[in-house]
Amino acid sequence: EAGVAQSPRYKIIEKRQSVAFWCNPISGHATLYWYQQILGQGPKLLIQFQNNGVVDDSQLPKDRFSAERLKGVDSTLKIQPAKLEDSAVYLCASRIAGGETQYFGPGTRLLVL
Amino acid sequence: AQSVTQLGSHVSVSEGALVLLRCNYSSSVPPYLFWYVQYPNQGLQLLLKYTSAATLVKGINGFEAEFKKSETSFHLTKPSAHMSDAAEYFCAALKTSYDKVIFGPGTSLSVIP
């Protein structure tokens, strides 16, 4: 079974630029999560999707971050414009409906200069 | 609000020594509990999980954890540390399969030859 796929793995941009990350969850997993992990910290949930609907985006900085999961499968997370403090690893995870275990992708490491 | 604490942000053990990583959760209802491991530049990998079956849970790579309701703890142990165990370890809790996962801040494990 293929795992959660993410791309790109690494991205370096300058502040005020835009960036987008892509995630393809495990096939059949209805729930998809985006996390931000700052160096030395645990993952912080940014947004949770159930199919193509948003379940929780309470910690998403909506003035600069956006995310979509239009067809209920893959998802994109965008930052526009980026700030220095957005430098982090962005993790995508998925979970089967009714299940308790999240499966994580390898993450995208973002560096904002 | 549910929270997860991990005592000790950094733990060092000698190769072959016992590994003990501590995790405590706060919840009125015993949740699902997880231990994830994160190797450098990788995503989180599930080590083991507690889902209200056996209180002693065995995971991959020789790790195990014991759920103690009276102590609200879920400490991770391994009898003999290996150099390849050096990584970041995260404890996480989930109240129901419809809630969001709460991660602890992580413990960085170093293994000394």
PDB file of C-alpha atoms in Angstrom, chain B:
ATOM      1  CA  ALA B   1      -8.779  20.737  27.312  1.00  0.00           C
ATOM      2  CA  GLN B   2      -6.777  17.685  26.581  1.00  0.00           C
ATOM      3  CA  SER B   3      -2.983  17.973  26.766  1.00  0.00           C
ATOM      4  CA  VAL B   4       0.028  15.730  26.443  1.00  0.00           C
ATOM      5  CA  THR B   5       3.254  16.284  28.331  1.00  0.00           C
ATOM      6  CA  GLN B   6       6.601  14.642  27.797  1.00  0.00           C
ATOM      7  CA  LEU B   7       9.068  14.902  30.635  1.00  0.00           C
ATOM      8  CA  GLY B   8      12.519  15.641  29.313  1.00  0.00           C
ATOM      9  CA  SER B   9      13.064  17.340  25.986  1.00  0.00           C
ATOM     10  CA  HIS B  10      16.383  15.516  25.614  1.00  0.00           C
ATOM     11  CA  VAL B  11      17.307  12.057  26.845  1.00  0.00           C
ATOM     12  CA  SER B  12      20.706  10.428  26.440  1.00  0.00           C
ATOM     13  CA  VAL B  13      21.349   6.743  27.005  1.00  0.00           C
ATOM     14  CA  SER B  14      24.299   4.481  26.381  1.00  0.00           C
ATOM     15  CA  GLU B  15      24.062   1.854  23.692  1.00  0.00           C
ATOM     16  CA  GLY B  16      22.588  -1.267  25.260  1.00  0.00           C
ATOM     17  CA  ALA B  17      20.976   0.610  28.151  1.00  0.00           C
ATOM     18  CA  LEU B  18      17.289   0.845  28.948  1.00  0.00           C
ATOM     19  CA  VAL B  19      15.320   3.515  27.113  1.00  0.00           C
ATOM     20  CA  LEU B  20      12.516   5.218  29.058  1.00  0.00           C
ATOM     21  CA  LEU B  21      10.612   8.119  27.526  1.00  0.00           C
ATOM     22  CA  ARG B  22       7.843   9.571  29.627  1.00  0.00           C
ATOM     23  CA  CYS B  23       4.411  10.669  28.525  1.00  0.00           C
ATOM     24  CA  ASN B  24       1.460  11.866  30.559  1.00  0.00           C
ATOM     25  CA  TYR B  25      -1.917  12.916  29.277  1.00  0.00           C
ATOM     26  CA  SER B  26      -4.763  14.834  30.805  1.00  0.00           C
ATOM     27  CA  SER B  27      -8.189  13.529  29.990  1.00  0.00           C
ATOM     28  CA  SER B  28     -11.312  12.516  31.821  1.00  0.00           C
ATOM     29  CA  VAL B  29     -11.800   9.698  29.354  1.00  0.00           C
ATOM     30  CA  PRO B  30      -8.989   7.284  28.531  1.00  0.00           C
ATOM     31  CA  PRO B  31      -8.080   8.224  25.005  1.00  0.00           C
ATOM     32  CA  TYR B  32      -6.324   6.561  22.178  1.00  0.00           C
ATOM     33  CA  LEU B  33      -2.600   7.011  22.752  1.00  0.00           C
ATOM     34  CA  PHE B  34       0.234   6.877  20.276  1.00  0.00           C
ATOM     35  CA  TRP B  35       3.977   7.017  20.100  1.00  0.00           C
ATOM     36  CA  TYR B  36       5.501   8.269  16.874  1.00  0.00           C
ATOM     37  CA  VAL B  37       9.176   8.418  15.917  1.00  0.00           C
ATOM     38  CA  GLN B  38      10.687  10.983  13.601  1.00  0.00           C
ATOM     39  CA  TYR B  39      14.099  10.458  12.056  1.00  0.00           C
ATOM     40  CA  PRO B  40      15.963  13.456  10.621  1.00  0.00           C
ATOM     41  CA  ASN B  41      14.343  14.892   7.515  1.00  0.00           C
ATOM     42  CA  GLN B  42      11.505  12.413   7.609  1.00  0.00           C
ATOM     43  CA  GLY B  43       7.848  12.369   8.567  1.00  0.00           C
ATOM     44  CA  LEU B  44       6.383  10.748  11.656  1.00  0.00           C
ATOM     45  CA  GLN B  45       6.270   6.971  11.794  1.00  0.00           C
ATOM     46  CA  LEU B  46       3.877   5.139  14.098  1.00  0.00           C
ATOM     47  CA  LEU B  47       5.711   3.077  16.724  1.00  0.00           C
ATOM     48  CA  LEU B  48       2.706   1.782  18.624  1.00  0.00           C
ATOM     49  CA  LYS B  49      -0.776   2.699  19.770  1.00  0.00           C
ATOM     50  CA  TYR B  50      -3.126   2.014  22.682  1.00  0.00           C
ATOM     51  CA  THR B  51      -6.775   1.517  21.804  1.00  0.00           C
ATOM     52  CA  SER B  52      -8.250   0.231  25.103  1.00  0.00           C
ATOM     53  CA  ALA B  53      -7.389  -3.406  24.529  1.00  0.00           C
ATOM     54  CA  ALA B  54      -4.237  -4.625  26.294  1.00  0.00           C
ATOM     55  CA  THR B  55      -2.579  -2.083  28.595  1.00  0.00           C
ATOM     56  CA  LEU B  56       0.879  -3.251  27.547  1.00  0.00           C
ATOM     57  CA  VAL B  57       1.355  -2.457  23.911  1.00  0.00           C
ATOM     58  CA  LYS B  58       4.193  -3.790  21.805  1.00  0.00           C
ATOM     59  CA  GLY B  59       5.378  -1.844  18.816  1.00  0.00           C
ATOM     60  CA  ILE B  60       8.000  -1.947  16.148  1.00  0.00           C
ATOM     61  CA  ASN B  61      11.772  -1.968  16.670  1.00  0.00           C
ATOM     62  CA  GLY B  62      11.487  -3.584  20.119  1.00  0.00           C
ATOM     63  CA  PHE B  63       9.611  -0.704  21.740  1.00  0.00           C
ATOM     64  CA  GLU B  64       6.681  -1.133  24.082  1.00  0.00           C
ATOM     65  CA  ALA B  65       4.505   1.125  26.197  1.00  0.00           C
ATOM     66  CA  GLU B  66       2.261   0.576  29.168  1.00  0.00           C
ATOM     67  CA  PHE B  67      -0.994   2.430  29.696  1.00  0.00           C
ATOM     68  CA  LYS B  68      -1.546   3.260  33.371  1.00  0.00           C
ATOM     69  CA  LYS B  69      -4.907   4.883  33.937  1.00  0.00           C
ATOM     70  CA  SER B  70      -4.227   5.662  37.593  1.00  0.00           C
ATOM     71  CA  GLU B  71      -1.143   7.623  36.616  1.00  0.00           C
ATOM     72  CA  THR B  72      -2.517   8.942  33.294  1.00  0.00           C
ATOM     73  CA  SER B  73       0.749   7.789  31.783  1.00  0.00           C
ATOM     74  CA  PHE B  74       1.883   6.012  28.656  1.00  0.00           C
ATOM     75  CA  HIS B  75       5.646   5.706  28.977  1.00  0.00           C
ATOM     76  CA  LEU B  76       7.705   4.227  26.150  1.00  0.00           C
ATOM     77  CA  THR B  77      10.439   1.706  26.890  1.00  0.00           C
ATOM     78  CA  LYS B  78      12.987  -0.423  25.119  1.00  0.00           C
ATOM     79  CA  PRO B  79      15.226  -2.822  27.040  1.00  0.00           C
ATOM     80  CA  SER B  80      18.382  -2.180  25.054  1.00  0.00           C
ATOM     81  CA  ALA B  81      19.089   0.980  23.077  1.00  0.00           C
ATOM     82  CA  HIS B  82      20.591   0.789  19.633  1.00  0.00           C
ATOM     83  CA  MET B  83      22.384   3.555  17.789  1.00  0.00           C
ATOM     84  CA  SER B  84      19.620   3.552  15.197  1.00  0.00           C
ATOM     85  CA  ASP B  85      17.095   4.543  17.898  1.00  0.00           C
ATOM     86  CA  ALA B  86      18.465   8.095  17.968  1.00  0.00           C
ATOM     87  CA  ALA B  87      15.525  10.214  16.836  1.00  0.00           C
ATOM     88  CA  GLU B  88      12.715  12.473  18.019  1.00  0.00           C
ATOM     89  CA  TYR B  89       9.836  10.751  19.774  1.00  0.00           C
ATOM     90  CA  PHE B  90       6.349  12.169  20.049  1.00  0.00           C
ATOM     91  CA  CYS B  91       3.537  11.030  22.295  1.00  0.00           C
ATOM     92  CA  ALA B  92       0.033  11.841  21.101  1.00  0.00           C
ATOM     93  CA  ALA B  93      -3.530  11.453  22.332  1.00  0.00           C
ATOM     94  CA  LEU B  94      -6.896  11.257  20.645  1.00  0.00           C
ATOM     95  CA  LYS B  95     -10.137  11.313  22.639  1.00  0.00           C
ATOM     96  CA  THR B  96     -12.410   9.852  19.982  1.00  0.00           C
ATOM     97  CA  SER B  97     -11.825   9.059  16.348  1.00  0.00           C
ATOM     98  CA  TYR B  98     -13.663  12.296  15.508  1.00  0.00           C
ATOM     99  CA  ASP B  99     -11.391  14.558  17.559  1.00  0.00           C
ATOM    100  CA  LYS B 100      -8.050  16.044  16.599  1.00  0.00           C
ATOM    101  CA  VAL B 101      -4.813  14.463  17.726  1.00  0.00           C
ATOM    102  CA  ILE B 102      -2.931  16.329  20.432  1.00  0.00           C
ATOM    103  CA  PHE B 103       0.840  15.957  20.226  1.00  0.00           C
ATOM    104  CA  GLY B 104       3.333  16.316  23.014  1.00  0.00           C
ATOM    105  CA  PRO B 105       6.356  18.568  22.508  1.00  0.00           C
ATOM    106  CA  GLY B 106       8.644  15.656  21.744  1.00  0.00           C
ATOM    107  CA  THR B 107      11.711  14.054  23.302  1.00  0.00           C
ATOM    108  CA  SER B 108      14.996  13.883  21.452  1.00  0.00           C
ATOM    109  CA  LEU B 109      16.769  10.599  22.158  1.00  0.00           C
ATOM    110  CA  SER B 110      20.533  10.385  21.810  1.00  0.00           C
ATOM    111  CA  VAL B 111      22.337   7.052  22.007  1.00  0.00           C
ATOM    112  CA  ILE B 112      25.940   7.178  23.128  1.00  0.00           C
ATOM    113  CA  PRO B 113      28.292   4.479  21.825  1.00  0.00           C
TER     114      PRO B 113
END
